[in-house]
Short mmCIF file of N, CA and C in Angstrom, two decimals:
data_model
loop_
_atom_site.label_atom_id
_atom_site.label_comp_id
_atom_site.label_asym_id
_atom_site.label_seq_id
_atom_site.Cartn_x
_atom_site.Cartn_y
_atom_site.Cartn_z
N MET I 710 43.74 4.63 -31.28
CA MET I 710 42.61 5.17 -30.56
C MET I 710 41.82 4.74 -30.68
N SER I 711 40.64 4.35 -29.32
CA SER I 711 39.41 3.50 -29.48
C SER I 711 38.08 4.68 -29.00
N VAL I 712 37.11 4.59 -29.94
CA VAL I 712 36.40 5.56 -29.62
C VAL I 712 34.89 4.62 -28.91
N ASP I 713 34.41 4.63 -27.99
CA ASP I 713 33.14 3.83 -27.52
C ASP I 713 31.53 5.11 -27.75
N SER I 714 31.40 4.03 -29.04
CA SER I 714 30.38 4.20 -29.53
C SER I 714 28.70 3.95 -28.71
N LYS I 715 28.99 2.96 -27.78
CA LYS I 715 27.68 2.25 -27.00
C LYS I 715 27.71 3.33 -25.35
N ARG I 716 28.17 4.32 -25.49
CA ARG I 716 27.88 5.61 -23.87
C ARG I 716 26.48 5.46 -24.13
N GLN I 717 26.10 5.47 -22.93
CA GLN I 717 24.62 5.80 -22.75
C GLN I 717 24.71 7.95 -22.31
N PRO I 718 23.56 7.84 -22.68
CA PRO I 718 23.89 9.42 -22.65
C PRO I 718 23.29 9.86 -20.68
N GLN I 719 23.70 11.00 -20.82
CA GLN I 719 23.81 11.04 -19.05
C GLN I 719 22.47 11.06 -18.33
N GLY I 720 22.36 10.79 -17.50
CA GLY I 720 21.38 9.66 -16.72
C GLY I 720 20.59 8.81 -16.86
N GLY I 721 21.39 7.72 -17.91
CA GLY I 721 21.79 6.06 -17.99
C GLY I 721 20.14 5.61 -18.68
N LEU I 722 19.96 4.91 -18.53
CA LEU I 722 18.72 4.04 -19.68
C LEU I 722 17.24 4.83 -19.11
N GLY I 723 16.54 5.18 -19.58
CA GLY I 723 15.17 5.11 -19.17
C GLY I 723 14.60 6.67 -18.72
N THR I 724 15.73 7.50 -18.68
CA THR I 724 16.02 8.74 -18.37
C THR I 724 14.86 9.68 -19.50
N ARG I 725 15.18 8.95 -20.76
CA ARG I 725 13.70 10.37 -21.48
C ARG I 725 11.72 10.02 -21.51
N SER I 726 12.27 8.53 -21.05
CA SER I 726 10.38 8.58 -20.62
C SER I 726 10.07 8.84 -19.10
N LYS I 727 10.34 9.45 -18.67
CA LYS I 727 10.16 9.85 -17.11
C LYS I 727 10.47 10.88 -16.97
N LYS I 728 9.53 12.10 -16.93
CA LYS I 728 9.27 13.03 -16.72
C LYS I 728 10.05 13.52 -15.01
N PRO I 729 10.78 14.88 -14.93
CA PRO I 729 10.48 14.46 -13.30
C PRO I 729 9.28 15.53 -12.78
N ARG I 730 9.27 14.65 -11.77
CA ARG I 730 8.45 15.28 -10.54
C ARG I 730 8.58 16.44 -10.15
N LYS I 731 7.25 17.14 -10.07
CA LYS I 731 7.31 18.48 -9.34
C LYS I 731 7.00 18.17 -7.36
N ALA I 732 7.49 19.18 -7.34
CA ALA I 732 6.79 18.91 -5.56
C ALA I 732 6.23 20.79 -5.13
N GLY I 733 5.43 20.75 -4.83
CA GLY I 733 4.30 21.99 -4.88
C GLY I 733 4.68 22.56 -3.28
N GLU I 734 5.26 23.19 -3.11
CA GLU I 734 5.26 24.02 -2.03
C GLU I 734 3.92 25.46 -1.41
N ALA I 735 4.01 25.08 0.18
CA ALA I 735 3.60 26.08 0.48
C ALA I 735 4.33 26.97 1.86
N VAL I 736 2.69 28.01 2.53
CA VAL I 736 3.15 28.10 4.12
C VAL I 736 1.96 28.58 4.56
N CYS I 737 1.60 27.89 6.03
CA CYS I 737 0.72 28.15 6.59
C CYS I 737 0.83 28.33 7.93
N ASP I 738 0.24 29.17 8.86
CA ASP I 738 0.09 29.10 10.38
C ASP I 738 -0.61 28.16 11.18
N MET I 739 -0.23 28.14 12.12
CA MET I 739 -0.54 27.52 13.18
C MET I 739 -2.42 26.72 13.05
N LYS I 740 -3.05 27.74 12.56
CA LYS I 740 -4.52 27.56 11.85
C LYS I 740 -4.96 26.38 11.17
N GLY I 741 -3.45 26.75 10.11
CA GLY I 741 -3.84 26.15 8.48
C GLY I 741 -4.38 27.13 7.46
N ASP I 742 -4.26 28.53 8.03
CA ASP I 742 -4.45 29.34 6.78
C ASP I 742 -3.35 29.66 6.01
N LEU I 743 -3.46 29.59 4.53
CA LEU I 743 -2.35 29.22 3.85
C LEU I 743 -2.01 31.32 3.38
N TRP I 744 -0.68 31.02 3.23
CA TRP I 744 0.02 32.55 3.46
C TRP I 744 0.65 32.49 1.93
N ASP I 745 0.73 31.19 1.95
CA ASP I 745 1.79 31.48 0.36
C ASP I 745 2.20 30.18 -0.29
N LEU I 746 1.41 29.67 -1.50
CA LEU I 746 1.58 28.45 -2.01
C LEU I 746 1.89 28.52 -3.34
N ASP I 747 2.24 27.66 -4.14
CA ASP I 747 2.88 27.69 -5.75
C ASP I 747 1.25 26.61 -6.34
N ALA I 748 1.11 26.77 -7.65
CA ALA I 748 -0.05 26.13 -8.58
C ALA I 748 0.58 24.65 -8.04
N VAL I 749 1.79 23.91 -8.21
CA VAL I 749 1.31 22.77 -7.91
C VAL I 749 1.25 22.06 -6.99
N PHE I 750 1.32 23.03 -5.78
CA PHE I 750 0.96 22.12 -4.36
C PHE I 750 -0.78 22.35 -4.52
N LEU I 751 -1.64 23.56 -4.93
CA LEU I 751 -2.57 23.74 -5.10
C LEU I 751 -3.61 22.64 -6.10
N LEU I 752 -2.74 22.21 -6.95
CA LEU I 752 -3.03 21.53 -7.69
C LEU I 752 -3.31 19.95 -6.57
N SER I 753 -2.70 19.48 -6.27
CA SER I 753 -2.24 18.25 -5.29
C SER I 753 -3.20 18.30 -4.38
N MET I 754 -3.27 19.64 -3.81
CA MET I 754 -3.90 19.76 -2.28
C MET I 754 -5.41 19.06 -3.25
N LYS I 755 -6.23 19.85 -4.26
CA LYS I 755 -7.28 19.51 -4.59
C LYS I 755 -7.22 18.28 -5.47
N ARG I 756 -6.46 17.64 -5.11
CA ARG I 756 -6.47 15.80 -5.09
C ARG I 756 -5.97 15.07 -3.93
N ILE I 757 -6.00 15.72 -3.05
CA ILE I 757 -6.10 15.13 -1.51
C ILE I 757 -7.43 15.68 -1.09
N ALA I 758 -8.07 16.56 -1.43
CA ALA I 758 -9.53 16.80 -0.91
C ALA I 758 -10.27 17.44 -1.75
N PRO I 759 -10.61 16.26 -2.91
CA PRO I 759 -12.00 16.95 -3.92
C PRO I 759 -12.85 17.69 -2.96
N GLY I 760 -12.98 18.78 -3.97
CA GLY I 760 -13.67 20.11 -3.13
C GLY I 760 -13.41 21.12 -2.75
N TRP I 761 -11.86 20.56 -2.35
CA TRP I 761 -11.51 22.11 -1.52
C TRP I 761 -11.39 23.38 -2.54
N SER I 762 -11.66 24.78 -1.62
CA SER I 762 -11.34 25.35 -2.59
C SER I 762 -10.18 26.65 -1.86
N GLY I 763 -9.35 25.92 -1.38
CA GLY I 763 -8.46 26.96 -0.74
C GLY I 763 -8.61 27.83 0.56
N GLY I 764 -7.49 28.78 0.94
CA GLY I 764 -7.79 29.55 2.44
C GLY I 764 -7.28 28.68 3.43
N ASN I 765 -7.43 27.51 3.37
CA ASN I 765 -7.17 27.10 4.45
C ASN I 765 -7.48 25.40 4.47
N LEU I 766 -5.85 24.82 4.77
CA LEU I 766 -6.18 23.28 5.18
C LEU I 766 -6.89 22.52 5.28
N PRO I 767 -7.98 21.75 5.08
CA PRO I 767 -9.11 20.79 5.81
C PRO I 767 -8.38 20.21 7.65
N GLU I 768 -9.10 20.24 8.08
CA GLU I 768 -9.35 20.46 9.73
C GLU I 768 -8.73 18.79 9.83
N GLU I 769 -8.82 17.94 9.01
CA GLU I 769 -8.47 16.66 9.32
C GLU I 769 -6.47 16.47 8.85
N VAL I 770 -6.37 17.18 7.61
CA VAL I 770 -4.72 17.28 7.40
C VAL I 770 -4.40 18.31 8.08
N MET I 771 -4.75 19.20 8.65
CA MET I 771 -4.21 20.07 9.05
C MET I 771 -4.17 19.78 11.10
N PHE I 772 -5.02 18.46 11.18
CA PHE I 772 -4.78 17.78 12.80
C PHE I 772 -3.18 16.84 12.39
N GLU I 773 -3.80 15.67 11.91
CA GLU I 773 -2.23 14.94 10.78
C GLU I 773 -1.26 15.47 11.05
N LEU I 774 -1.16 16.70 10.47
CA LEU I 774 -0.07 17.24 10.22
C LEU I 774 0.82 18.11 11.44
N LYS I 775 -0.49 18.70 12.36
CA LYS I 775 0.68 18.92 13.88
C LYS I 775 1.04 18.01 14.69
N ASN I 776 0.26 16.47 14.35
CA ASN I 776 0.15 15.22 15.38
C ASN I 776 1.90 14.05 14.32
N ALA I 777 1.45 14.17 13.59
CA ALA I 777 2.88 13.69 12.59
C ALA I 777 3.66 14.35 12.09
N GLY I 778 3.26 15.33 11.47
CA GLY I 778 4.32 16.29 10.04
C GLY I 778 3.87 15.26 9.29
N ARG I 779 3.54 15.00 9.03
CA ARG I 779 3.10 14.47 7.28
C ARG I 779 1.62 14.02 7.22
N TYR I 780 0.47 14.07 6.22
CA TYR I 780 -0.08 13.52 5.46
C TYR I 780 -0.50 12.92 4.44
N GLN I 781 -0.82 11.54 4.08
CA GLN I 781 -0.92 11.06 3.11
C GLN I 781 -2.02 10.42 2.32
N ALA I 782 -2.98 10.87 1.13
CA ALA I 782 -3.79 10.46 0.97
C ALA I 782 -3.63 10.76 -1.08
N HIS I 783 -4.29 9.36 -1.71
CA HIS I 783 -4.31 9.57 -3.13
C HIS I 783 -3.10 9.59 -3.74
N ASP I 784 -2.18 9.02 -3.13
CA ASP I 784 -0.69 8.99 -3.66
C ASP I 784 0.01 9.74 -3.65
N LEU I 785 -0.16 10.87 -2.06
CA LEU I 785 0.52 12.59 -2.08
C LEU I 785 0.81 12.42 -1.09
N GLU I 786 2.16 12.80 -0.75
CA GLU I 786 2.42 12.72 0.93
C GLU I 786 2.58 14.80 0.77
N LEU I 787 1.95 15.09 2.04
CA LEU I 787 2.42 16.42 2.63
C LEU I 787 3.11 16.38 3.77
N THR I 788 4.00 16.89 3.80
CA THR I 788 4.64 17.44 4.83
C THR I 788 5.15 18.53 5.52
N ALA I 789 5.32 18.62 7.10
CA ALA I 789 5.26 20.30 7.50
C ALA I 789 6.84 20.03 8.37
N GLN I 790 7.11 21.05 7.48
CA GLN I 790 8.32 21.86 8.99
C GLN I 790 7.48 22.69 9.36
N PRO I 791 8.30 23.18 10.68
CA PRO I 791 8.25 24.03 11.25
C PRO I 791 9.07 25.65 11.16
N ILE I 792 8.92 27.04 10.99
CA ILE I 792 9.43 27.73 10.57
C ILE I 792 9.77 29.14 11.37
N SER I 793 10.47 30.00 11.45
CA SER I 793 10.06 31.19 11.74
C SER I 793 8.74 31.47 11.85
N GLY I 794 8.53 32.25 12.86
CA GLY I 794 7.29 33.11 13.05
C GLY I 794 6.28 32.88 13.09
N GLY I 795 6.51 31.51 13.29
CA GLY I 795 4.65 30.74 14.47
C GLY I 795 4.28 29.97 13.03
N LYS I 796 5.27 29.88 12.03
CA LYS I 796 4.69 29.73 10.22
C LYS I 796 5.09 28.16 10.30
N ILE I 797 4.48 27.46 9.16
CA ILE I 797 4.87 26.11 8.78
C ILE I 797 5.04 26.11 7.50
N ALA I 798 6.68 25.46 6.63
CA ALA I 798 6.66 25.05 5.66
C ALA I 798 5.78 23.89 5.36
N LEU I 799 5.39 23.92 3.48
CA LEU I 799 4.03 22.27 3.25
C LEU I 799 5.70 22.22 2.13
N ARG I 800 4.99 21.05 1.85
CA ARG I 800 5.89 20.23 0.66
C ARG I 800 4.64 18.85 0.52
N ILE I 801 4.87 19.29 -0.37
CA ILE I 801 3.78 17.99 -1.13
C ILE I 801 3.96 17.31 -2.45
N SER I 802 4.32 16.21 -2.21
CA SER I 802 4.62 15.38 -4.04
C SER I 802 4.21 14.06 -4.06
N GLU I 803 4.50 13.75 -4.49
CA GLU I 803 3.63 11.70 -4.94
C GLU I 803 4.70 11.06 -4.48
N THR I 804 4.30 10.01 -3.54
CA THR I 804 4.68 9.54 -2.62
C THR I 804 5.76 8.60 -3.10
N GLY I 805 6.90 8.27 -2.63
CA GLY I 805 8.31 8.08 -3.15
C GLY I 805 9.31 8.81 -3.91
N ILE I 806 9.32 9.97 -3.03
CA ILE I 806 9.49 10.81 -4.05
C ILE I 806 11.07 11.45 -3.22
#
């Protein structure tokens, strides 16, 4: 019987040094008024738009979301997906996720 003592932990090499990156989520209406958001979304939006204080999305961000469905700035990507009731599901994460 042979035992393989060189087995890698699940996930392979390098998984210990890389922390999983979280995405933030929110819901807004067609005017950009935020109805629901989590802490990751809030902190990420403050990186995208320094000085932003919440409540609604900045006009330039909302413009891009309506036209392209996404907005990129400061290594972050914000994507929009229409959902029921005229609301928009938002997801923000570091680019490349």
